Amino acid sequence: MSSTAAVRPPGRRRAAIWITLGVVVALVILFFVFAGLYADVLWYQQLGYLNVLTTQWFAGAAMFFIGFFAMAIPLWLSIQLAYRLRPVYAKLNTQLDRYQQVIEPLRRLAMYGIPIVFGIFAGVSAASRWQAAAMWINGTSYGKTDPLFHLDIGFYLFALPFYRSAVGFASAVVLIALLATLATCYLYGSIRVSGREVRISKAARVQISVIAGLYLLLQGISIWLDRYAAVTDSNVNDMVNGAAYTDVNATIPARAVLAGIAVLVAIMFFATAFIGRWRFPLVGTALLIVAALVVGAIYPWIVQRFQVDPSQKTLETPYIQRSIDATRDAYGLSNIDVIPYDATTNAQPGALRQDAQTTAQIRIMDPAVISPSFQQLQQFRQYYAFPRNLNVDRYQINGNEQDAVVSVRELNQSGLTSRSWFNDTVVYTHGYGMVAAYGNQRSSDGQPVFLESGIPSTGTLGQYEPRVYFGQQSPTYSIVGAPRAPSRSSSTTRAAPTMRSRPTRRSAGTAARSSTTCSSDWSTPSSSRTSRSCSPTP
């Protein structure tokens, strides 16, 4: 028994190991998948909506199998027909002979494996669109029609998305089947290329022309359905949804023309299956491409650019009104009577004289708008920043109450060119100063007028501690400062630093007034200070 195990080929042992690993990995994956599915079942069952989950699963599974077979069967038939109708005694070149020698042992596997692989991808794609199919099956009439095509609104909600998805899926199936047919026919001699001459067998010609005709026919249907999609597209600078002037007068008619051309070219391909001439369908395909560029893209652009844009208000008004009416109808507001109201006032001259102080403080600086101005005028260092929305406060200045837009100049470590633990924790540790601008004043060029600004801070707010250790953007903790040195002669000997942690963050307005007082210039990073004498302040 031991001798038998000793002479077992090493290849079999490796194969057994890989098979075991594959089984273990598959079991682990299945376990996690089952755990997630079972958790979903318990959750929905507890809420009393298990049928919602099972409906989604059944619909997705049904759509997967529909998509799988809808892709795999046509693809398999295309490959089988191209192979069985090949010329038996075709004379192939040396390169194709080598290709056949390599592929022939795998032919049967490829003929079934390729449709299965594409079918799986198609099934997954179809399963993700189960909601469109469910809405189409359960769609109902809305009872009202659109003003352009006069179709029931339920068509746009339930049917059109499904039709467009189905046509797109069918187009992908036919295109992949056409490519597989061309590859098989070329590999087995049904299509032979000799210099500039291309010879195609009768069976291959019929199969290729029919599949190509089906593809162009589906493209015509898709373009025709795109006409209806214009009813729900966004237009007029994304302000309204619905067909606008360019859509009604250029895009929709152009799509109708393109759909007709595509159908005519498809008929040419079908005729090629019998008459055997490729010139007409190939020329028709080229004309279809040119028409798609000229009629489908350039012509609508010309109408929009030279006709609509100069008179947009006049031309777009009826279509904007359609969007407004549809929106009101959707929210149940279509029956509201609009009554013009002529506003009148009974205010007497001088009635606001007693409120002169209040009206003088009417704010013209918006704290949600002028943050970029603070950033440009008062940042000074790349490691300082201001919040997006500034704060509002009032101060007593010369006996008068003054409205102000305020913010602290906070530390912004993301602006540092070199990030490290030392820089983030020891060097760049705090913001500096408060910046305040008059809320009711602006300069001649529209900039804010500051009543407190600069580094060091100067202005009308008096003396205060400018360092900001506890702000809205402060780091988690910083190592700063040290107790006051016992004498001036020993000030160069640095004591043990203190770590300031920030379990909570205060508001920016309060943070500028609570820290420590130091004798050095605290607007510079900590590494540039040679000596410090610090004492806590409230």
Coordinates of C-alpha atoms in Angstrom, one line a residue:
M1 CA 0.0 0.0 0.0
S2 CA 2.8 2.4 0.9
S3 CA 4.7 1.6 -2.3
T4 CA 1.6 2.5 -4.4
A5 CA 1.3 5.9 -2.7
A6 CA 5.0 6.4 -3.2
V7 CA 4.9 6.0 -7.0
R8 CA 1.7 8.2 -7.5
P9 CA 2.5 10.8 -10.1
P10 CA 3.1 14.3 -8.7
G11 CA 0.7 15.8 -11.2
R12 CA -2.2 13.9 -9.7
R13 CA -1.3 15.1 -6.2
R14 CA -1.3 18.7 -7.4
A15 CA -4.6 18.3 -9.2
A16 CA -6.1 16.8 -6.0
I17 CA -4.8 19.7 -3.9
W18 CA -6.2 22.3 -6.4
I19 CA -9.6 20.5 -6.5
T20 CA -9.7 20.5 -2.7
L21 CA -8.8 24.2 -2.5
G22 CA -11.5 25.0 -5.1
V23 CA -14.1 23.1 -3.2
V24 CA -13.2 24.8 0.1
V25 CA -13.3 28.3 -1.5
A26 CA -16.6 27.5 -3.1
L27 CA -18.1 26.3 0.2
V28 CA -16.8 29.5 1.9
I29 CA -18.4 31.7 -0.8
L30 CA -21.7 29.8 -0.6
F31 CA -21.7 30.1 3.2
F32 CA -21.4 33.9 3.0
V33 CA -24.0 34.1 0.3
F34 CA -26.4 31.9 2.2
A35 CA -25.8 34.0 5.4
G36 CA -26.7 37.2 3.6
L37 CA -29.8 35.7 2.0
Y38 CA -31.0 34.1 5.2
A39 CA -30.5 37.4 7.1
D40 CA -32.7 39.2 4.4
V41 CA -35.4 36.5 4.8
L42 CA -35.5 37.0 8.6
W43 CA -35.6 40.8 8.3
Y44 CA -38.4 40.9 5.7
Q45 CA -40.3 38.2 7.5
Q46 CA -40.1 40.1 10.8
L47 CA -41.5 43.2 9.0
G48 CA -44.2 41.3 7.4
Y49 CA -43.0 41.9 3.8
L50 CA -41.5 38.6 2.9
N51 CA -43.5 38.5 -0.3
V52 CA -41.7 41.7 -1.5
L53 CA -38.3 39.9 -1.2
T54 CA -39.5 36.7 -2.8
T55 CA -41.2 38.6 -5.7
Q56 CA -37.9 40.3 -6.4
W57 CA -36.0 36.9 -6.3
F58 CA -38.5 35.1 -8.5
A59 CA -38.6 38.0 -11.0
G60 CA -34.8 38.2 -11.1
A61 CA -34.5 34.5 -11.6
A62 CA -37.1 34.4 -14.4
M63 CA -35.4 37.3 -16.2
F64 CA -32.0 35.6 -15.8
F65 CA -33.2 32.4 -17.6
I66 CA -35.0 34.5 -20.2
G67 CA -31.9 36.5 -20.9
F68 CA -29.7 33.3 -20.8
F69 CA -31.7 31.4 -23.4
A70 CA -32.4 34.5 -25.5
M71 CA -28.7 34.9 -25.9
A72 CA -27.4 31.3 -25.9
I73 CA -29.8 29.7 -28.3
P74 CA -29.5 32.3 -31.2
L75 CA -25.7 32.3 -30.7
W76 CA -25.5 28.5 -30.8
L77 CA -27.7 28.3 -33.9
S78 CA -25.5 30.9 -35.7
I79 CA -22.3 29.0 -35.0
Q80 CA -23.9 25.6 -35.8
L81 CA -25.3 26.8 -39.1
A82 CA -22.1 28.5 -40.1
Y83 CA -20.2 25.3 -39.4
R84 CA -22.6 22.8 -40.9
L85 CA -23.0 24.9 -44.1
R86 CA -19.3 25.3 -44.7
P87 CA -17.8 24.3 -48.0
V88 CA -16.4 20.8 -47.5
Y89 CA -13.7 21.0 -50.1
A90 CA -12.7 24.6 -49.7
K91 CA -9.1 25.3 -50.4
L92 CA -7.6 27.2 -47.4
N93 CA -4.4 29.0 -47.1
T94 CA -1.6 27.8 -44.8
Q95 CA -2.4 30.2 -42.0
L96 CA -6.1 29.1 -41.8
D97 CA -5.0 25.4 -41.8
R98 CA -2.8 26.1 -38.7
Y99 CA -5.8 27.9 -37.0
Q100 CA -8.0 24.9 -37.7
Q101 CA -5.5 22.5 -36.3
V102 CA -5.3 24.4 -33.1
I103 CA -9.0 25.0 -32.7
E104 CA -10.4 21.7 -34.0
P105 CA -9.7 19.7 -30.8
L106 CA -11.6 22.4 -28.9
R107 CA -14.4 22.9 -31.5
R108 CA -17.1 21.1 -29.6
L109 CA -16.2 22.8 -26.4
A110 CA -16.2 26.2 -28.0
M111 CA -19.5 25.6 -29.8
Y112 CA -21.2 25.0 -26.5
G113 CA -19.0 27.0 -24.2
I114 CA -19.2 30.3 -26.0
P115 CA -23.0 30.5 -26.0
I116 CA -23.1 29.5 -22.3
V117 CA -20.6 32.2 -21.3
F118 CA -22.4 34.9 -23.3
G119 CA -25.7 33.6 -22.0
I120 CA -24.6 33.9 -18.4
F121 CA -23.6 37.6 -18.9
A122 CA -26.9 38.3 -20.8
G123 CA -28.8 36.6 -18.0
V124 CA -27.2 38.7 -15.3
S125 CA -27.9 41.9 -17.4
A126 CA -31.6 40.9 -17.9
A127 CA -32.0 40.0 -14.2
S128 CA -30.9 43.5 -13.3
R129 CA -33.8 44.9 -15.3
W130 CA -36.6 42.9 -13.7
Q131 CA -38.3 46.0 -12.5
A132 CA -38.8 47.3 -16.0
A133 CA -40.4 44.0 -17.0
A134 CA -42.6 43.9 -13.9
M135 CA -43.8 47.5 -14.5
W136 CA -44.7 46.6 -18.1
I137 CA -46.6 43.5 -17.1
N138 CA -48.5 45.4 -14.3
G139 CA -48.8 48.7 -16.1
T140 CA -52.1 50.5 -16.2
S141 CA -53.7 53.4 -18.1
Y142 CA -53.1 56.8 -16.6
G143 CA -56.2 58.3 -18.1
K144 CA -54.5 61.3 -19.7
T145 CA -52.4 61.8 -22.8
D146 CA -49.3 63.8 -23.7
P147 CA -49.8 66.9 -25.8
L148 CA -47.2 65.8 -28.5
F149 CA -48.0 62.2 -29.5
H150 CA -51.3 62.0 -27.8
L151 CA -50.5 58.7 -26.2
D152 CA -51.5 57.7 -22.7
I153 CA -49.0 58.8 -20.1
G154 CA -48.9 55.2 -18.8
F155 CA -47.1 54.3 -22.1
Y156 CA -44.1 56.4 -21.1
L157 CA -44.1 55.2 -17.5
F158 CA -44.6 51.4 -18.0
A159 CA -44.2 50.4 -21.6
L160 CA -41.6 52.6 -23.2
P161 CA -38.7 51.7 -20.8
F162 CA -39.4 48.0 -21.3
Y163 CA -39.6 48.3 -25.1
R164 CA -36.3 50.2 -25.3
S165 CA -34.6 47.7 -23.0
A166 CA -35.9 44.7 -25.0
V167 CA -34.9 46.2 -28.4
G168 CA -31.4 47.0 -27.0
F169 CA -31.0 43.5 -25.7
A170 CA -32.2 42.0 -29.0
S171 CA -29.7 44.2 -30.9
A172 CA -26.9 43.0 -28.7
V173 CA -27.9 39.3 -29.3
V174 CA -28.1 39.8 -33.1
L175 CA -24.8 41.7 -33.3
I176 CA -22.9 39.0 -31.3
A177 CA -24.5 36.3 -33.5
L178 CA -23.3 38.2 -36.6
L179 CA -19.7 38.5 -35.3
A180 CA -19.7 34.8 -34.4
T181 CA -21.0 33.9 -37.8
L182 CA -18.4 36.0 -39.6
A183 CA -15.6 34.4 -37.5
T184 CA -16.8 30.8 -38.1
C185 CA -17.3 31.4 -41.8
Y186 CA -13.9 32.9 -42.2
L187 CA -12.2 30.1 -40.2
Y188 CA -13.8 27.3 -42.2
G189 CA -13.5 28.8 -45.6
S190 CA -17.0 30.2 -46.3
I191 CA -15.4 33.6 -46.5
R192 CA -12.1 33.7 -48.5
V193 CA -10.0 36.8 -48.9
S194 CA -7.6 36.9 -51.8
G195 CA -5.9 40.3 -52.2
R196 CA -8.8 42.8 -52.8
E197 CA -11.2 40.1 -53.7
V198 CA -13.6 38.7 -51.1
R199 CA -15.5 35.5 -51.9
I200 CA -18.5 34.4 -49.9
S201 CA -20.3 31.1 -50.3
K202 CA -24.0 31.1 -51.0
A203 CA -25.0 29.7 -47.6
A204 CA -22.8 32.2 -45.7
R205 CA -24.2 35.0 -47.8
V206 CA -27.7 34.1 -46.9
Q207 CA -26.9 33.7 -43.2
I208 CA -24.9 36.9 -42.9
S209 CA -27.3 39.1 -44.9
V210 CA -30.3 37.9 -42.9
I211 CA -28.6 38.5 -39.6
A212 CA -27.4 41.9 -40.8
G213 CA -30.9 42.8 -42.0
L214 CA -32.3 41.8 -38.6
Y215 CA -29.8 44.1 -36.8
L216 CA -30.6 47.1 -39.0
L217 CA -34.3 46.4 -38.6
L218 CA -33.9 46.5 -34.8
Q219 CA -31.9 49.7 -35.1
G220 CA -34.8 51.3 -37.0
I221 CA -37.2 50.2 -34.3
S222 CA -34.8 51.6 -31.6
I223 CA -34.5 55.0 -33.4
W224 CA -38.3 55.1 -33.8
L225 CA -38.8 54.5 -30.0
D226 CA -36.2 57.3 -29.3
R227 CA -38.8 59.7 -30.7
Y228 CA -41.0 59.0 -27.8
A229 CA -38.2 59.3 -25.3
A230 CA -37.9 63.0 -26.2
V231 CA -41.1 63.6 -24.2
T232 CA -39.2 62.8 -21.0
D233 CA -35.8 64.1 -21.8
S234 CA -34.3 67.1 -20.0
N235 CA -34.3 70.3 -22.0
V236 CA -33.9 74.2 -21.9
N237 CA -30.7 74.1 -19.9
D238 CA -32.0 71.3 -17.8
M239 CA -34.8 73.5 -16.4
V240 CA -37.7 71.4 -17.7
N241 CA -38.4 67.8 -18.7
G242 CA -40.1 67.3 -22.0
A243 CA -39.8 68.0 -25.7
A244 CA -38.7 71.5 -26.5
Y245 CA -38.7 73.5 -29.8
T246 CA -35.6 71.8 -31.2
D247 CA -36.9 68.3 -30.4
V248 CA -40.3 68.9 -31.9
N249 CA -39.1 70.6 -35.1
A250 CA -35.8 68.9 -35.7
T251 CA -34.8 66.0 -33.5
I252 CA -38.1 64.0 -33.7
P253 CA -38.5 64.4 -37.5
A254 CA -34.9 63.5 -38.0
R255 CA -35.2 60.3 -36.0
A256 CA -38.3 59.4 -38.0
V257 CA -36.3 59.8 -41.2
L258 CA -33.3 57.8 -39.8
A259 CA -35.7 55.0 -38.8
G260 CA -37.1 54.8 -42.3
I261 CA -33.6 54.7 -43.8
A262 CA -32.6 51.9 -41.5
V263 CA -35.6 49.9 -42.5
L264 CA -34.8 50.4 -46.2
V265 CA -31.2 49.3 -45.7
A266 CA -32.5 46.2 -43.8
I267 CA -34.7 45.3 -46.8
M268 CA -31.6 45.7 -49.0
F269 CA -29.8 43.1 -46.9
F270 CA -32.7 40.7 -47.0
A271 CA -32.8 41.1 -50.8
T272 CA -29.0 40.3 -50.9
A273 CA -29.8 36.9 -49.6
F274 CA -31.5 36.1 -52.9
I275 CA -29.9 38.3 -55.5
G276 CA -26.3 38.0 -54.2
R277 CA -25.2 41.6 -54.6
W278 CA -23.6 43.4 -51.7
R279 CA -23.2 46.8 -53.4
F280 CA -26.6 48.2 -52.5
P281 CA -26.8 47.3 -48.8
L282 CA -23.2 48.4 -48.3
V283 CA -23.8 51.8 -49.9
G284 CA -27.1 52.1 -48.0
T285 CA -25.2 51.4 -44.7
A286 CA -22.7 54.2 -45.6
L287 CA -25.6 56.6 -46.4
L288 CA -27.3 55.7 -43.1
I289 CA -24.1 56.6 -41.2
V290 CA -23.8 59.9 -43.1
A291 CA -27.5 60.7 -42.5
A292 CA -27.1 59.9 -38.8
L293 CA -24.4 62.6 -38.6
V294 CA -26.1 65.2 -40.8
V295 CA -29.7 64.8 -40.0
G296 CA -29.5 63.3 -36.5
A297 CA -26.8 65.6 -35.1
I298 CA -25.8 68.6 -37.2
Y299 CA -29.3 69.7 -38.3
P300 CA -30.7 69.8 -34.7
W301 CA -27.5 71.7 -33.6
I302 CA -28.0 74.3 -36.3
V303 CA -31.7 74.8 -35.3
Q304 CA -30.8 75.2 -31.6
R305 CA -27.8 77.4 -32.2
F306 CA -29.1 79.8 -34.9
Q307 CA -32.8 79.7 -34.4
V308 CA -33.6 78.9 -30.8
D309 CA -30.8 80.5 -28.8
P310 CA -31.4 84.1 -30.2
S311 CA -35.1 83.8 -29.4
Q312 CA -35.2 81.2 -26.7
K313 CA -37.9 82.9 -24.6
T314 CA -40.3 83.3 -27.5
L315 CA -39.8 79.9 -29.0
E316 CA -39.6 77.8 -25.8
T317 CA -42.5 79.4 -23.9
P318 CA -45.2 77.0 -25.1
Y319 CA -43.0 74.0 -24.3
I320 CA -42.1 75.3 -20.9
Q321 CA -45.7 75.9 -20.2
R322 CA -46.4 72.2 -21.1
S323 CA -43.8 71.1 -18.6
I324 CA -45.4 73.4 -15.9
D325 CA -48.9 72.1 -16.6
A326 CA -47.7 68.5 -16.4
T327 CA -45.9 69.1 -13.2
R328 CA -49.0 70.7 -11.6
D329 CA -51.1 67.9 -12.8
A330 CA -48.7 65.3 -11.3
Y331 CA -48.9 67.0 -7.9
G332 CA -52.7 67.5 -8.1
L333 CA -52.5 71.3 -8.5
S334 CA -53.9 71.6 -12.0
N335 CA -57.3 73.0 -10.8
I336 CA -55.9 75.9 -8.8
D337 CA -57.2 79.3 -9.9
V338 CA -54.4 81.9 -10.3
I339 CA -55.6 85.4 -9.2
P340 CA -53.4 88.4 -9.8
Y341 CA -52.8 90.4 -6.6
D342 CA -52.1 94.1 -6.7
A343 CA -50.2 94.9 -3.6
T344 CA -51.0 98.2 -1.8
T345 CA -49.3 99.9 1.2
N346 CA -50.6 102.2 3.8
A347 CA -47.2 103.2 5.2
Q348 CA -46.8 106.9 6.0
P349 CA -43.7 109.0 5.2
G350 CA -41.2 108.9 8.1
A351 CA -42.7 105.7 9.6
L352 CA -39.2 104.1 9.7
R353 CA -37.5 107.0 11.4
Q354 CA -37.7 105.4 14.8
D355 CA -36.1 102.2 13.4
A356 CA -33.2 104.1 11.8
Q357 CA -30.6 102.2 13.9
T358 CA -32.0 98.8 12.9
T359 CA -32.3 99.6 9.2
A360 CA -28.8 100.9 9.1
Q361 CA -27.6 97.4 10.2
I362 CA -29.4 95.6 7.4
R363 CA -26.8 93.0 6.2
I364 CA -25.6 93.1 2.7
M365 CA -22.8 90.6 3.2
D366 CA -24.0 87.0 2.9
P367 CA -22.0 84.7 5.2
A368 CA -22.8 81.7 2.9
V369 CA -21.3 83.6 -0.1
I370 CA -18.2 85.6 1.0
S371 CA -16.1 82.8 2.4
P372 CA -14.0 82.7 -0.8
S373 CA -13.3 86.4 -0.3
F374 CA -12.1 85.8 3.3
Q375 CA -10.0 82.9 1.9
Q376 CA -8.3 85.1 -0.7
L377 CA -7.8 88.2 1.4
Q378 CA -7.1 86.8 4.9
Q379 CA -5.7 83.3 4.6
F380 CA -2.0 84.3 4.4
R381 CA -0.7 80.8 4.8
Q382 CA -1.5 77.6 3.0
Y383 CA -2.1 75.8 6.3
Y384 CA -4.9 78.2 7.3
A385 CA -8.5 78.1 6.1
F386 CA -12.0 79.4 6.6
P387 CA -15.2 77.3 6.7
R388 CA -17.5 77.4 3.7
N389 CA -20.3 79.1 5.7
L390 CA -19.2 81.9 8.0
N391 CA -20.8 83.1 11.2
V392 CA -22.8 86.2 12.2
D393 CA -22.3 88.2 15.4
R394 CA -22.9 91.6 16.9
Y395 CA -20.5 93.9 18.8
Q396 CA -20.7 97.1 20.7
I397 CA -18.4 99.5 18.9
N398 CA -18.2 103.2 20.0
G399 CA -21.5 102.7 21.8
N400 CA -23.3 101.4 18.8
E401 CA -24.3 97.8 18.0
Q402 CA -22.6 96.6 14.9
D403 CA -23.6 93.5 12.8
A404 CA -20.6 91.5 11.6
V405 CA -19.7 88.4 9.6
V406 CA -17.0 86.6 11.5
S407 CA -14.8 83.5 11.4
V408 CA -11.6 82.2 12.9
R409 CA -8.6 81.5 10.8
E410 CA -8.4 77.8 11.5
L411 CA -5.6 75.3 11.0
N412 CA -5.9 73.3 7.8
Q413 CA -3.3 70.6 7.9
S414 CA -4.4 69.3 4.5
G415 CA -2.7 72.4 3.0
L416 CA 0.7 71.4 4.2
T417 CA 3.2 70.4 1.6
S418 CA 4.8 67.9 3.9
R419 CA 2.7 65.7 6.1
S420 CA 4.3 63.8 9.0
W421 CA 3.5 63.0 12.7
F422 CA 6.0 65.7 13.7
N423 CA 4.5 68.4 11.6
D424 CA 0.9 67.5 12.4
T425 CA 1.4 67.1 16.1
V426 CA 4.3 69.4 17.2
V427 CA 4.8 72.1 14.5
Y428 CA 1.5 73.0 13.0
T429 CA -0.8 72.9 16.0
H430 CA -3.3 75.7 15.9
G431 CA -5.1 78.4 13.9
Y432 CA -4.6 82.1 14.5
G433 CA -6.8 85.0 15.0
M434 CA -10.4 86.0 14.1
V435 CA -11.5 87.8 11.0
A436 CA -14.6 90.0 11.1
A437 CA -16.2 92.2 8.4
Y438 CA -18.9 94.8 8.6
G439 CA -22.2 93.1 7.6
N440 CA -23.6 96.3 6.2
Q441 CA -20.6 97.7 4.3
R442 CA -18.6 96.9 1.3
S443 CA -15.7 98.5 -0.6
S444 CA -16.0 100.2 -3.9
D445 CA -15.0 97.0 -5.7
G446 CA -17.4 94.9 -3.8
Q447 CA -15.0 93.4 -1.3
P448 CA -15.8 93.1 2.5
V449 CA -14.7 95.9 4.8
F450 CA -12.8 94.3 7.8
L451 CA -13.1 95.5 11.4
E452 CA -10.7 92.8 12.6
S453 CA -8.1 91.2 10.3
G454 CA -4.5 90.5 9.7
I455 CA -1.6 88.6 11.3
P456 CA -1.0 89.7 14.0
S457 CA -4.7 90.6 14.5
T458 CA -5.5 94.3 14.4
G459 CA -8.8 96.1 14.5
T460 CA -11.5 97.4 16.8
L461 CA -12.3 94.3 18.9
G462 CA -9.5 94.9 21.4
Q463 CA -7.1 92.5 22.9
Y464 CA -7.8 88.7 22.9
E465 CA -6.0 85.4 22.7
P466 CA -5.5 84.8 18.9
R467 CA -4.4 81.2 19.0
V468 CA -7.1 78.6 18.1
Y469 CA -6.5 75.2 19.6
F470 CA -10.1 74.1 19.8
G471 CA -11.8 74.8 16.5
Q472 CA -14.1 73.1 14.1
Q473 CA -11.2 71.8 12.0
S474 CA -8.6 71.3 14.7
P475 CA -6.6 68.0 14.7
T476 CA -7.3 65.3 17.2
Y477 CA -4.5 66.3 19.6
S478 CA -1.3 68.5 19.6
I479 CA 1.8 68.6 21.7
V480 CA 2.3 72.3 22.6
G481 CA 3.7 74.7 25.2
A482 CA 5.3 74.1 28.6
P483 CA 5.0 75.6 32.1
R484 CA 6.5 79.1 32.6
A485 CA 10.3 78.9 33.1
P486 CA 11.5 79.7 36.7
S487 CA 13.8 82.5 35.5
R488 CA 14.7 84.3 32.3
S489 CA 18.2 82.8 32.3
S490 CA 16.8 79.3 32.2
S491 CA 14.2 80.1 29.5
T492 CA 16.3 78.4 26.8
T493 CA 16.0 75.1 28.7
R494 CA 12.7 73.7 27.4
A495 CA 10.6 71.9 29.9
A496 CA 8.4 68.8 29.1
P497 CA 5.8 69.7 26.6
T498 CA 2.0 69.4 27.2
M499 CA -0.3 67.4 25.1
R500 CA -3.6 69.1 24.3
S501 CA -6.3 66.5 23.3
R502 CA -9.6 67.4 21.8
P503 CA -12.3 65.0 22.8
T504 CA -14.9 67.5 21.7
R505 CA -14.9 70.5 19.3
R506 CA -16.3 73.9 20.2
S507 CA -17.8 76.4 17.9
A508 CA -15.4 78.6 15.9
G509 CA -16.5 81.8 17.6
T510 CA -15.7 80.5 21.1
A511 CA -12.5 78.8 20.1
A512 CA -10.7 82.0 19.4
R513 CA -10.9 83.1 23.0
S514 CA -9.9 80.0 25.0
S515 CA -6.3 78.8 24.9
T516 CA -3.0 79.9 26.5
T517 CA -1.0 83.1 26.5
C518 CA 2.6 83.0 25.2
S519 CA 5.2 85.6 24.7
S520 CA 6.5 84.5 21.3
D521 CA 4.9 85.1 17.8
W522 CA 2.3 82.4 17.6
S523 CA 1.4 83.1 14.0
T524 CA 4.4 81.0 13.0
P525 CA 4.8 77.2 13.3
S526 CA 6.1 75.8 16.6
S527 CA 9.4 74.7 15.1
S528 CA 10.5 78.3 14.5
R529 CA 10.2 79.4 18.1
T530 CA 13.5 79.3 20.1
S531 CA 12.0 80.1 23.6
R532 CA 8.5 80.2 25.0
S533 CA 7.0 81.4 28.2
C534 CA 3.4 80.3 28.5
S535 CA 0.6 80.7 31.1
P536 CA -2.9 79.5 30.9
T537 CA -5.7 82.0 30.2
P538 CA -9.4 81.6 30.4

